[in-house]
Coordinates of C-alpha atoms in Angstrom, one line a residue:
M1 CA 0.0 0.0 0.0
S2 CA 1.4 3.4 -1.0
T3 CA 1.7 6.3 1.4
S4 CA -1.0 8.1 -0.4
E5 CA -3.4 5.2 0.1
R6 CA -2.6 5.1 3.8
G7 CA -3.4 8.8 4.1
G8 CA -1.3 11.7 5.5
S9 CA 0.6 12.3 2.3
R10 CA 0.0 13.0 -1.4
G11 CA 2.2 10.1 -2.3
T12 CA 5.7 8.6 -1.9
V13 CA 8.5 10.0 -4.1
A14 CA 11.8 8.4 -4.8
M15 CA 14.2 11.0 -6.2
L16 CA 17.4 9.7 -7.8
V17 CA 20.6 11.6 -8.5
D18 CA 24.1 10.5 -9.4
N19 CA 26.0 12.8 -7.0
P20 CA 26.4 13.4 -3.3
V21 CA 23.4 15.8 -3.3
V22 CA 25.0 18.6 -1.2
R23 CA 26.1 20.8 -4.1
D24 CA 23.2 20.2 -6.4
S25 CA 20.9 23.1 -5.8
R26 CA 18.1 22.0 -8.3
V27 CA 17.8 18.6 -6.6
Q28 CA 17.9 20.0 -3.1
K29 CA 15.2 22.6 -3.9
A30 CA 13.0 20.0 -5.6
A31 CA 13.2 17.6 -2.7
Q32 CA 12.5 20.3 -0.1
F33 CA 9.7 21.9 -2.1
L34 CA 7.9 18.6 -2.7
A35 CA 8.3 17.6 0.9
D36 CA 6.9 20.9 2.1
G37 CA 3.9 20.2 -0.3
D38 CA 3.1 17.0 1.7
W39 CA 4.9 14.5 -0.6
D40 CA 6.8 11.8 1.3
V41 CA 10.2 12.4 -0.4
T42 CA 13.3 10.2 -0.2
L43 CA 16.3 11.5 -2.1
F44 CA 18.9 8.8 -3.2
G45 CA 22.4 10.0 -3.9
Y46 CA 25.9 8.8 -3.5
A47 CA 27.9 8.7 -0.2
P48 CA 31.3 10.5 -0.5
E49 CA 32.8 7.6 1.4
D50 CA 32.4 3.8 1.2
E51 CA 29.8 3.8 4.0
P52 CA 26.1 4.7 3.5
D53 CA 24.7 7.6 5.4
E54 CA 21.3 9.4 5.9
F55 CA 20.2 12.9 6.9
A56 CA 17.3 15.2 6.7
L57 CA 16.9 18.0 4.1
G58 CA 14.1 20.0 5.5
R59 CA 11.2 17.5 5.6
A60 CA 12.8 15.3 2.9
R61 CA 14.9 12.3 3.7
V62 CA 18.3 11.9 2.0
V63 CA 19.8 8.4 1.7
R64 CA 23.3 8.2 0.3
V65 CA 24.7 4.9 -0.8
P66 CA 28.2 3.9 -1.9
S67 CA 28.7 4.1 -5.6
G68 CA 28.6 0.8 -7.5
Q69 CA 31.6 -0.5 -9.4
M70 CA 31.7 0.7 -13.1
P71 CA 32.1 -2.3 -15.4
D72 CA 34.9 -2.3 -17.9
V73 CA 33.6 -0.7 -21.1
L74 CA 36.8 -0.6 -23.2
R75 CA 36.4 -4.1 -24.6
L76 CA 37.8 -3.6 -28.0
R77 CA 40.8 -1.7 -26.7
R78 CA 41.4 -4.3 -24.1
A79 CA 41.1 -7.1 -26.6
V80 CA 43.6 -5.4 -29.0
A81 CA 46.0 -4.8 -26.1
H82 CA 45.9 -8.6 -25.3
V83 CA 46.7 -9.5 -28.9
R84 CA 49.6 -7.1 -29.0
N85 CA 50.9 -8.3 -25.6
P86 CA 50.0 -12.0 -25.5
L87 CA 52.5 -12.9 -22.7
S88 CA 51.2 -10.3 -20.2
Y89 CA 50.0 -11.3 -16.8
G90 CA 46.5 -10.8 -15.6
S91 CA 47.3 -7.6 -13.7
R92 CA 50.1 -5.2 -12.9
D93 CA 50.1 -6.3 -9.3
K94 CA 50.7 -9.9 -10.3
A95 CA 53.5 -8.9 -12.7
A96 CA 55.2 -6.8 -10.0
F97 CA 55.0 -9.7 -7.6
K98 CA 56.4 -12.2 -10.1
E99 CA 59.2 -9.9 -11.1
T100 CA 60.2 -9.0 -7.6
R101 CA 60.3 -12.7 -6.6
M102 CA 62.5 -13.6 -9.6
R103 CA 64.9 -10.8 -8.8
A104 CA 65.3 -12.3 -5.4
K105 CA 66.0 -15.7 -7.0
V106 CA 68.6 -14.1 -9.3
V107 CA 70.4 -12.5 -6.3
D108 CA 70.4 -15.9 -4.5
G109 CA 71.7 -17.7 -7.5
A110 CA 74.4 -15.2 -8.3
V111 CA 75.6 -15.3 -4.7
R112 CA 75.6 -19.2 -4.6
R113 CA 77.7 -19.4 -7.8
G114 CA 80.1 -16.8 -6.6
R115 CA 81.2 -15.5 -10.0
P116 CA 83.0 -12.1 -9.5
L117 CA 81.6 -8.7 -10.3
E118 CA 83.4 -5.6 -11.4
G119 CA 82.9 -2.5 -9.2
G120 CA 81.1 -0.7 -12.0
D121 CA 78.7 -3.6 -12.4
L122 CA 77.0 -2.5 -9.1
D123 CA 75.7 0.7 -10.7
G124 CA 72.9 1.3 -13.2
K125 CA 69.4 0.0 -13.8
D126 CA 70.5 -3.3 -15.3
L127 CA 72.1 -4.7 -12.1
Y128 CA 69.7 -7.6 -12.0
D129 CA 70.5 -8.4 -15.7
R130 CA 74.2 -8.6 -14.8
L131 CA 73.5 -10.8 -11.8
A132 CA 71.4 -13.0 -14.0
D133 CA 74.5 -13.6 -16.2
R134 CA 76.1 -15.1 -13.1
A135 CA 73.1 -17.1 -11.8
P136 CA 72.4 -20.7 -12.8
F137 CA 71.0 -21.1 -16.4
W138 CA 67.4 -22.0 -15.5
T139 CA 67.2 -19.2 -12.9
A140 CA 68.5 -16.7 -15.4
A141 CA 66.1 -18.0 -18.1
R142 CA 63.0 -17.8 -15.8
Y143 CA 64.1 -14.3 -14.8
R144 CA 64.3 -13.1 -18.4
W145 CA 61.0 -14.7 -19.2
T146 CA 59.3 -13.1 -16.2
V147 CA 60.8 -9.6 -17.1
K148 CA 59.5 -10.0 -20.7
R149 CA 56.0 -10.8 -19.4
A150 CA 56.0 -7.9 -16.9
R151 CA 57.0 -5.4 -19.5
Q152 CA 54.2 -6.6 -21.8
T153 CA 51.8 -6.3 -18.8
R154 CA 52.8 -2.7 -18.2
R155 CA 52.6 -1.9 -21.9
R156 CA 49.1 -3.5 -22.1
S157 CA 48.0 -1.5 -19.0
R158 CA 49.1 1.8 -20.5
S159 CA 47.4 1.1 -23.8
T160 CA 44.0 0.3 -22.1
G161 CA 43.7 3.7 -20.4
V162 CA 40.4 5.6 -20.8
K163 CA 40.3 7.1 -24.3
W164 CA 36.7 8.0 -24.8
N165 CA 37.5 9.6 -28.2
G166 CA 40.2 7.0 -29.3
R167 CA 40.2 5.5 -32.7
L168 CA 39.2 2.1 -31.4
E169 CA 36.3 3.5 -29.5
K170 CA 35.0 5.4 -32.5
A171 CA 35.5 2.4 -34.7
A172 CA 33.6 0.2 -32.3
V173 CA 30.7 2.6 -31.9
N174 CA 30.4 3.2 -35.6
A175 CA 30.4 -0.5 -36.4
M176 CA 27.7 -1.2 -33.8
R177 CA 25.5 1.7 -35.1
R178 CA 25.8 0.4 -38.7
L179 CA 25.0 -3.2 -37.5
G180 CA 22.0 -2.0 -35.6
V181 CA 23.3 -3.3 -32.3
R182 CA 20.8 -2.5 -29.5
E183 CA 21.9 -0.7 -26.4
Y184 CA 25.5 -0.2 -27.7
W185 CA 25.8 2.4 -24.9
R186 CA 27.0 -0.5 -22.7
H187 CA 30.2 -0.5 -24.7
S188 CA 31.1 3.1 -24.2
Y189 CA 29.0 4.3 -21.2
S190 CA 28.1 1.6 -18.7
M191 CA 27.9 3.8 -15.5
P192 CA 24.1 3.3 -15.4
L193 CA 24.8 -0.4 -14.5
A194 CA 26.8 0.8 -11.5
H195 CA 23.9 3.1 -10.6
E196 CA 21.6 0.1 -10.8
E197 CA 23.8 -2.0 -8.5
A198 CA 23.9 0.8 -6.0
M199 CA 20.3 2.1 -6.0
L200 CA 17.8 -0.3 -7.4
Q201 CA 17.1 -2.4 -4.3
E202 CA 16.8 0.7 -2.2
V203 CA 14.2 2.2 -4.5
L204 CA 12.2 -1.0 -4.7
R205 CA 12.2 -1.3 -0.9
L206 CA 10.6 2.2 -0.7
R207 CA 7.7 1.2 -3.1
P208 CA 7.3 4.7 -4.4
D209 CA 4.3 6.2 -6.2
V210 CA 6.5 8.5 -8.3
I211 CA 10.2 8.0 -9.3
H212 CA 11.8 11.3 -10.0
C213 CA 14.9 10.8 -12.1
Q214 CA 17.2 13.8 -11.8
D215 CA 19.4 14.0 -14.9
F216 CA 20.1 11.2 -17.4
A217 CA 22.4 8.9 -15.5
P218 CA 19.8 7.2 -13.2
L219 CA 17.2 6.9 -15.9
R220 CA 17.6 3.1 -16.4
V221 CA 17.3 2.6 -12.6
A222 CA 14.1 4.6 -12.6
V223 CA 12.5 2.8 -15.5
R224 CA 13.6 -0.7 -14.4
A225 CA 12.3 0.0 -10.8
K226 CA 8.9 1.0 -12.3
E227 CA 8.8 -2.2 -14.4
I228 CA 9.8 -4.5 -11.5
L229 CA 7.2 -2.8 -9.2
A230 CA 4.6 -3.4 -11.8
L231 CA 5.5 -7.2 -11.7
A232 CA 4.8 -7.0 -8.0
G233 CA 1.4 -5.3 -8.5
H234 CA 2.5 -1.8 -7.5
R235 CA 1.9 1.1 -9.9
A236 CA 4.6 3.7 -10.1
A237 CA 5.2 6.5 -12.5
V238 CA 8.6 7.9 -13.7
V239 CA 9.3 11.6 -14.2
Y240 CA 12.5 12.2 -16.1
D241 CA 14.1 15.6 -15.2
A242 CA 16.5 16.3 -18.1
H243 CA 19.0 18.8 -16.9
E244 CA 20.6 19.2 -20.4
F245 CA 20.4 18.0 -24.0
V246 CA 22.5 14.9 -23.9
A247 CA 23.4 15.0 -27.5
G248 CA 24.9 18.4 -26.9
V249 CA 27.2 17.4 -24.1
S250 CA 30.8 18.3 -25.0
G251 CA 34.2 17.3 -23.7
H252 CA 34.5 13.5 -24.1
G253 CA 34.3 13.1 -27.9
P254 CA 31.8 11.5 -30.3
A255 CA 32.2 7.9 -29.2
W256 CA 31.2 8.7 -25.6
N257 CA 28.5 11.1 -26.8
A258 CA 27.0 8.4 -29.1
G259 CA 26.8 6.1 -26.1
L260 CA 25.0 8.7 -24.0
V261 CA 22.5 9.4 -26.8
D262 CA 21.9 5.6 -27.3
Y263 CA 21.4 5.2 -23.6
E264 CA 18.9 8.0 -23.3
R265 CA 17.0 6.8 -26.4
S266 CA 16.9 3.3 -24.9
Y267 CA 15.0 4.3 -21.7
I268 CA 13.3 7.7 -22.3
A269 CA 10.2 5.8 -23.5
G270 CA 9.8 4.5 -20.0
A271 CA 9.2 8.0 -18.6
D272 CA 5.6 8.9 -18.0
R273 CA 6.4 12.6 -18.1
I274 CA 9.5 14.6 -19.0
V275 CA 10.6 17.9 -17.4
T276 CA 13.6 20.0 -18.5
V277 CA 15.3 23.3 -17.8
S278 CA 14.6 25.5 -20.8
E279 CA 12.5 26.0 -23.9
G280 CA 15.5 25.3 -26.1
V281 CA 16.3 21.9 -24.5
A282 CA 12.6 21.0 -24.7
D283 CA 12.5 21.7 -28.4
E284 CA 15.7 19.6 -29.0
L285 CA 14.3 16.6 -26.9
A286 CA 10.9 16.8 -28.6
E287 CA 12.4 16.8 -32.1
S288 CA 15.2 14.3 -31.5
Y289 CA 13.0 11.6 -29.9
R290 CA 9.7 12.5 -31.6
L291 CA 8.0 12.8 -28.3
S292 CA 4.2 12.6 -28.3
R293 CA 4.1 15.3 -25.6
R294 CA 6.5 18.2 -25.4
P295 CA 8.5 18.3 -22.1
D296 CA 7.3 20.6 -19.4
I297 CA 9.7 23.4 -18.3
V298 CA 10.9 23.9 -14.7
L299 CA 13.6 26.6 -14.9
N300 CA 16.5 26.1 -12.5
V301 CA 15.9 29.3 -10.7
P302 CA 16.7 30.3 -7.1
L303 CA 14.4 30.7 -4.1
R304 CA 12.6 34.1 -4.0
F305 CA 14.8 36.6 -2.4
D306 CA 13.7 39.5 -0.3
P307 CA 16.5 42.0 0.2
D308 CA 14.8 43.6 3.2
S309 CA 14.5 40.4 5.2
F310 CA 17.6 38.5 4.2
T311 CA 19.5 36.9 7.0
A312 CA 22.4 34.4 6.8
D313 CA 21.1 32.5 9.8
G314 CA 24.6 32.2 11.3
W315 CA 26.3 31.2 8.0
V316 CA 29.6 32.9 7.1
S317 CA 32.1 32.3 4.3
P318 CA 35.6 30.9 5.1
G319 CA 36.7 34.6 5.0
G320 CA 34.2 35.3 7.8
N321 CA 31.7 37.3 5.7
T322 CA 28.2 37.0 4.3
D323 CA 28.8 39.4 1.4
V324 CA 31.1 38.9 -1.6
R325 CA 32.3 42.5 -1.7
A326 CA 33.4 42.3 1.9
D327 CA 35.0 38.9 1.2
C328 CA 37.1 40.5 -1.5
G329 CA 38.1 43.3 0.8
L330 CA 36.7 46.0 -1.5
G331 CA 35.0 49.3 -0.8
P332 CA 31.6 50.3 -2.2
D333 CA 33.1 52.4 -5.1
T334 CA 35.3 49.6 -6.6
P335 CA 33.6 48.0 -9.7
L336 CA 33.1 44.3 -8.9
L337 CA 32.4 41.8 -11.6
L338 CA 31.0 38.4 -10.6
Y339 CA 31.2 34.9 -12.2
M340 CA 29.6 31.9 -10.5
G341 CA 30.2 28.2 -11.4
G342 CA 32.8 25.8 -12.3
A343 CA 36.1 27.0 -13.7
T344 CA 36.5 25.4 -17.1
E345 CA 37.8 26.6 -20.5
P346 CA 34.5 26.3 -22.3
R347 CA 32.9 28.7 -19.8
G348 CA 35.0 31.5 -21.4
L349 CA 36.9 32.6 -18.3
N350 CA 39.9 33.5 -20.3
T351 CA 37.8 36.2 -21.9
L352 CA 36.9 37.6 -18.5
I353 CA 40.6 37.7 -17.4
D354 CA 41.6 39.4 -20.6
A355 CA 38.8 42.0 -20.1
L356 CA 40.2 42.9 -16.7
D357 CA 43.3 44.1 -18.5
L358 CA 41.0 46.6 -20.3
L359 CA 39.1 47.6 -17.1
P360 CA 41.9 48.8 -14.8
E361 CA 39.6 49.8 -11.9
A362 CA 37.6 46.6 -11.9
H363 CA 38.0 43.4 -9.8
A364 CA 36.5 40.0 -10.5
A365 CA 35.1 37.5 -8.0
L366 CA 34.9 33.9 -9.2
V367 CA 32.5 32.2 -6.8
C368 CA 32.1 28.4 -6.5
A369 CA 35.1 28.0 -8.9
T370 CA 37.5 26.4 -6.4
G371 CA 37.6 22.9 -4.9
G372 CA 38.4 19.5 -6.4
R373 CA 41.3 18.8 -8.8
N374 CA 40.7 21.6 -11.1
R375 CA 43.4 21.6 -13.8
F376 CA 42.2 24.7 -15.6
L377 CA 42.2 27.1 -12.6
P378 CA 46.0 27.2 -12.2
V379 CA 46.2 27.9 -16.0
L380 CA 43.7 30.7 -15.7
M381 CA 45.6 32.3 -12.8
D382 CA 48.9 32.0 -14.7
R383 CA 47.2 34.0 -17.5
A384 CA 46.1 36.6 -14.9
E385 CA 49.7 36.8 -13.6
R386 CA 51.1 37.4 -17.1
L387 CA 48.6 40.2 -17.7
G388 CA 49.3 41.7 -14.3
V389 CA 45.7 41.4 -13.1
A390 CA 46.0 38.5 -10.6
D391 CA 45.7 40.8 -7.6
R392 CA 42.2 41.8 -8.9
V393 CA 41.0 38.2 -9.3
H394 CA 39.3 36.7 -6.1
L395 CA 38.6 33.0 -5.9
K396 CA 35.8 32.1 -3.6
P397 CA 34.6 28.6 -2.6
Y398 CA 31.2 27.1 -2.8
V399 CA 28.3 29.0 -1.1
P400 CA 25.1 27.1 -0.1
F401 CA 22.3 27.7 -2.6
D402 CA 20.0 29.2 0.0
K403 CA 22.7 31.8 1.0
L404 CA 24.1 32.5 -2.4
V405 CA 21.8 35.2 -3.6
G406 CA 22.3 37.2 -0.4
Y407 CA 26.0 36.7 -0.7
I408 CA 26.4 38.1 -4.3
R409 CA 24.0 41.0 -4.2
S410 CA 26.8 43.6 -3.6
A411 CA 28.4 42.8 -7.0
D412 CA 28.0 45.4 -9.8
V413 CA 27.9 43.1 -12.9
G414 CA 27.2 39.4 -13.2
V415 CA 29.2 38.0 -16.1
H416 CA 28.8 34.8 -18.0
P417 CA 31.3 34.6 -20.9
L418 CA 30.1 31.1 -22.1
R419 CA 31.8 30.1 -25.4
R420 CA 29.7 29.3 -28.5
G421 CA 29.5 26.1 -30.4
P422 CA 28.2 23.1 -28.3
V423 CA 24.4 22.7 -28.6
N424 CA 24.0 22.8 -24.9
H425 CA 25.6 26.2 -24.8
E426 CA 23.2 27.6 -27.4
V427 CA 20.0 26.3 -25.7
A428 CA 21.0 26.9 -22.1
L429 CA 19.4 29.3 -19.7
P430 CA 22.0 29.0 -17.0
T431 CA 21.0 29.0 -13.3
K432 CA 23.4 31.9 -12.6
L433 CA 21.3 34.1 -14.9
F434 CA 18.4 33.8 -12.5
E435 CA 20.6 34.0 -9.4
Y436 CA 21.8 37.4 -10.7
A437 CA 18.1 38.3 -11.2
Q438 CA 17.1 37.5 -7.6
A439 CA 20.1 39.4 -6.4
R440 CA 19.1 42.4 -8.7
V441 CA 22.6 42.3 -10.3
P442 CA 22.8 43.5 -13.9
V443 CA 24.5 41.2 -16.3
A444 CA 26.9 41.0 -19.2
V445 CA 26.6 37.7 -21.2
S446 CA 28.0 36.2 -24.3
D447 CA 25.9 35.9 -27.4
C448 CA 25.0 32.2 -27.0
R449 CA 21.5 32.0 -28.6
T450 CA 19.0 31.4 -25.8
M451 CA 20.8 33.3 -23.1
A452 CA 21.4 36.4 -25.3
A453 CA 17.8 36.4 -26.4
F454 CA 16.6 36.4 -22.7
V455 CA 18.8 39.3 -21.8
S456 CA 18.0 41.3 -24.9
E457 CA 14.2 40.7 -24.3
H458 CA 14.2 41.8 -20.7
G459 CA 16.9 44.5 -20.8
N460 CA 18.6 43.4 -17.6
G461 CA 22.1 43.7 -19.1
E462 CA 24.2 43.8 -22.2
V463 CA 25.3 41.1 -24.7
F464 CA 28.8 40.8 -26.2
P465 CA 30.4 38.5 -28.8
A466 CA 31.8 35.3 -27.2
D467 CA 35.6 35.1 -26.9
D468 CA 35.8 38.9 -27.4
A469 CA 37.5 40.6 -24.4
Q470 CA 37.0 44.1 -25.8
G471 CA 33.3 43.3 -26.3
L472 CA 33.0 42.1 -22.8
A473 CA 34.8 45.2 -21.4
A474 CA 32.5 47.5 -23.5
A475 CA 29.4 45.7 -22.2
V476 CA 30.6 46.0 -18.6
S477 CA 31.4 49.7 -19.1
E478 CA 27.9 50.3 -20.5
V479 CA 26.3 48.6 -17.5
L480 CA 28.5 50.5 -15.0
A481 CA 27.6 53.8 -16.6
D482 CA 23.9 53.5 -15.4
P483 CA 23.5 50.3 -13.2
E484 CA 20.3 51.5 -11.7
A485 CA 18.5 51.5 -15.0
Y486 CA 19.3 47.8 -15.4
R487 CA 18.4 47.0 -11.8
R488 CA 15.0 48.5 -12.1
V489 CA 14.1 46.0 -14.7
Y490 CA 14.0 43.2 -12.1
E491 CA 11.3 45.0 -10.1
D492 CA 9.4 46.9 -12.8
G493 CA 9.4 43.9 -15.2
G494 CA 8.6 41.4 -12.5
L495 CA 11.6 39.2 -13.3
A496 CA 12.5 38.6 -9.7
E497 CA 9.0 37.3 -9.0
T498 CA 8.5 35.4 -12.2
Y499 CA 11.9 33.6 -12.1
S500 CA 11.7 32.3 -8.6
W501 CA 11.7 28.7 -7.5
E502 CA 8.3 29.1 -5.8
A503 CA 6.8 30.3 -9.0
Q504 CA 8.4 27.5 -11.1
A505 CA 8.3 24.4 -8.9
G506 CA 4.5 24.3 -8.6
I507 CA 4.7 22.5 -11.9
Y508 CA 6.1 19.5 -10.1
H509 CA 3.0 19.4 -7.9
E510 CA 0.7 19.5 -10.9
I511 CA 2.6 16.7 -12.8
F512 CA 2.9 14.4 -9.8
T513 CA -0.7 14.8 -8.9
D514 CA -1.9 14.2 -12.4
L515 CA 0.2 11.0 -12.6
M516 CA -1.1 9.8 -9.3
D517 CA -4.7 10.3 -10.6
G518 CA -3.8 8.8 -13.9
R519 CA -5.2 11.8 -15.8
V520 CA -2.3 12.7 -18.1
P521 CA -0.8 10.5 -20.8
G522 CA 2.9 10.0 -20.9
T523 CA 5.6 11.4 -23.1
A524 CA 6.8 8.2 -24.7
P525 CA 8.5 8.6 -28.1
E526 CA 6.9 7.3 -31.2
Q527 CA 7.7 3.7 -32.2
Q528 CA 10.8 4.7 -34.1
A529 CA 12.9 7.4 -32.4
A530 CA 14.7 9.8 -34.5
S531 CA 18.4 9.2 -35.1
L532 CA 20.8 11.8 -33.7

């Protein structure tokens, strides 16, 4: 019996996400909002350690499980490596053990035979080879055989490293596509199988009424859980929350992307409703999969912010402040540019650094850009050093989503210099755009299609050509010349009210309620999905 049938709740929701939850603002907001609306919400994510844990997120319950093991997907590359290195051992550990043991036998054999060594023979990497010349024949032969096999093992191991865009991977994917192999995603993107291992039983144990799949990775788990529950006589519905257009994901190459697209195509028909983050992504999904119903839109916008009643509730940044300007040590008259989000080359941060060279009075705060093993950030700061602007670049760590808007409201211009090209860049309405709106911060954004159209329509900032530092500097200068004119748009045009989470997330309530009542048909694709 579901929670809804027992009374006291609208229904039981299992929400699935493939991250540790704590830095995913959309997922946290969705879980809390639904729980506050009398849905019994359990959010499943991944524990940062090897042990499961559980905690409350408002009225929602968060269960984090250890990540399952990712199966080997580089099958063709591994097979070719074995052919090229037929004498290799099963693992590098085994090769190291065998080689170390044979070295010890060579030492013992050389000592027993007692053949003299020259003083210089004690130097160099080939000491064991020289000792083998003085060891008994069979000991020396076994040693050389073992060394040969160990070398092949190391060579094989190096050649089977992850190369998502390698020639073998592309050849394998292209061959499988031509041959019509079903679910060839398993050969290039099998992480969903790890998600299934980690989460499926937990979801089934909950017996949810609605399974809310956040992003594409847990989609198979959601669909398979629904189907298994049906076998047990329990009706559940799947809501697929597509955070991006999978075919437009960049960074890993065509072989990996083809696997993602094939994976999404294989399971999207199992979703009863689809939700996504922008009109552009909805259009791409509807066209690509020939959906019978266009996805609903729930913009990833922040909670409604009231500047007059904001309180940090005891939270302070590592610098001891609740305000980005104070955190940077700047006075009220210093122009402060703001960027929020991950520090990666496709985000166009090089352009922002170059623009600082053209804006000698301005400083830039990069919020949430630190943490983890970010290889691009040191490169970016080296660029800032070369231009002599590093002292005007302030790196700030992650800020909780419910404190972020209050933290950034003292900035003068919110910047997003996203580079053009990838489909997802062109159709995106980034969350930071709406966080700037709630903070009443004017913006300067690159001319990526959807983002630029939004700013041009509402007049809350200026648009500049992507990768153009002079254009970015000019846009910032124009905003700084009359910032209040841009700020008034947020109130007079109603942007701050319209683009708040409270206004958007009610769509979830409507969708879930309709699914519980069985009133709304699903969004399944037509029999033959379009080829991407």
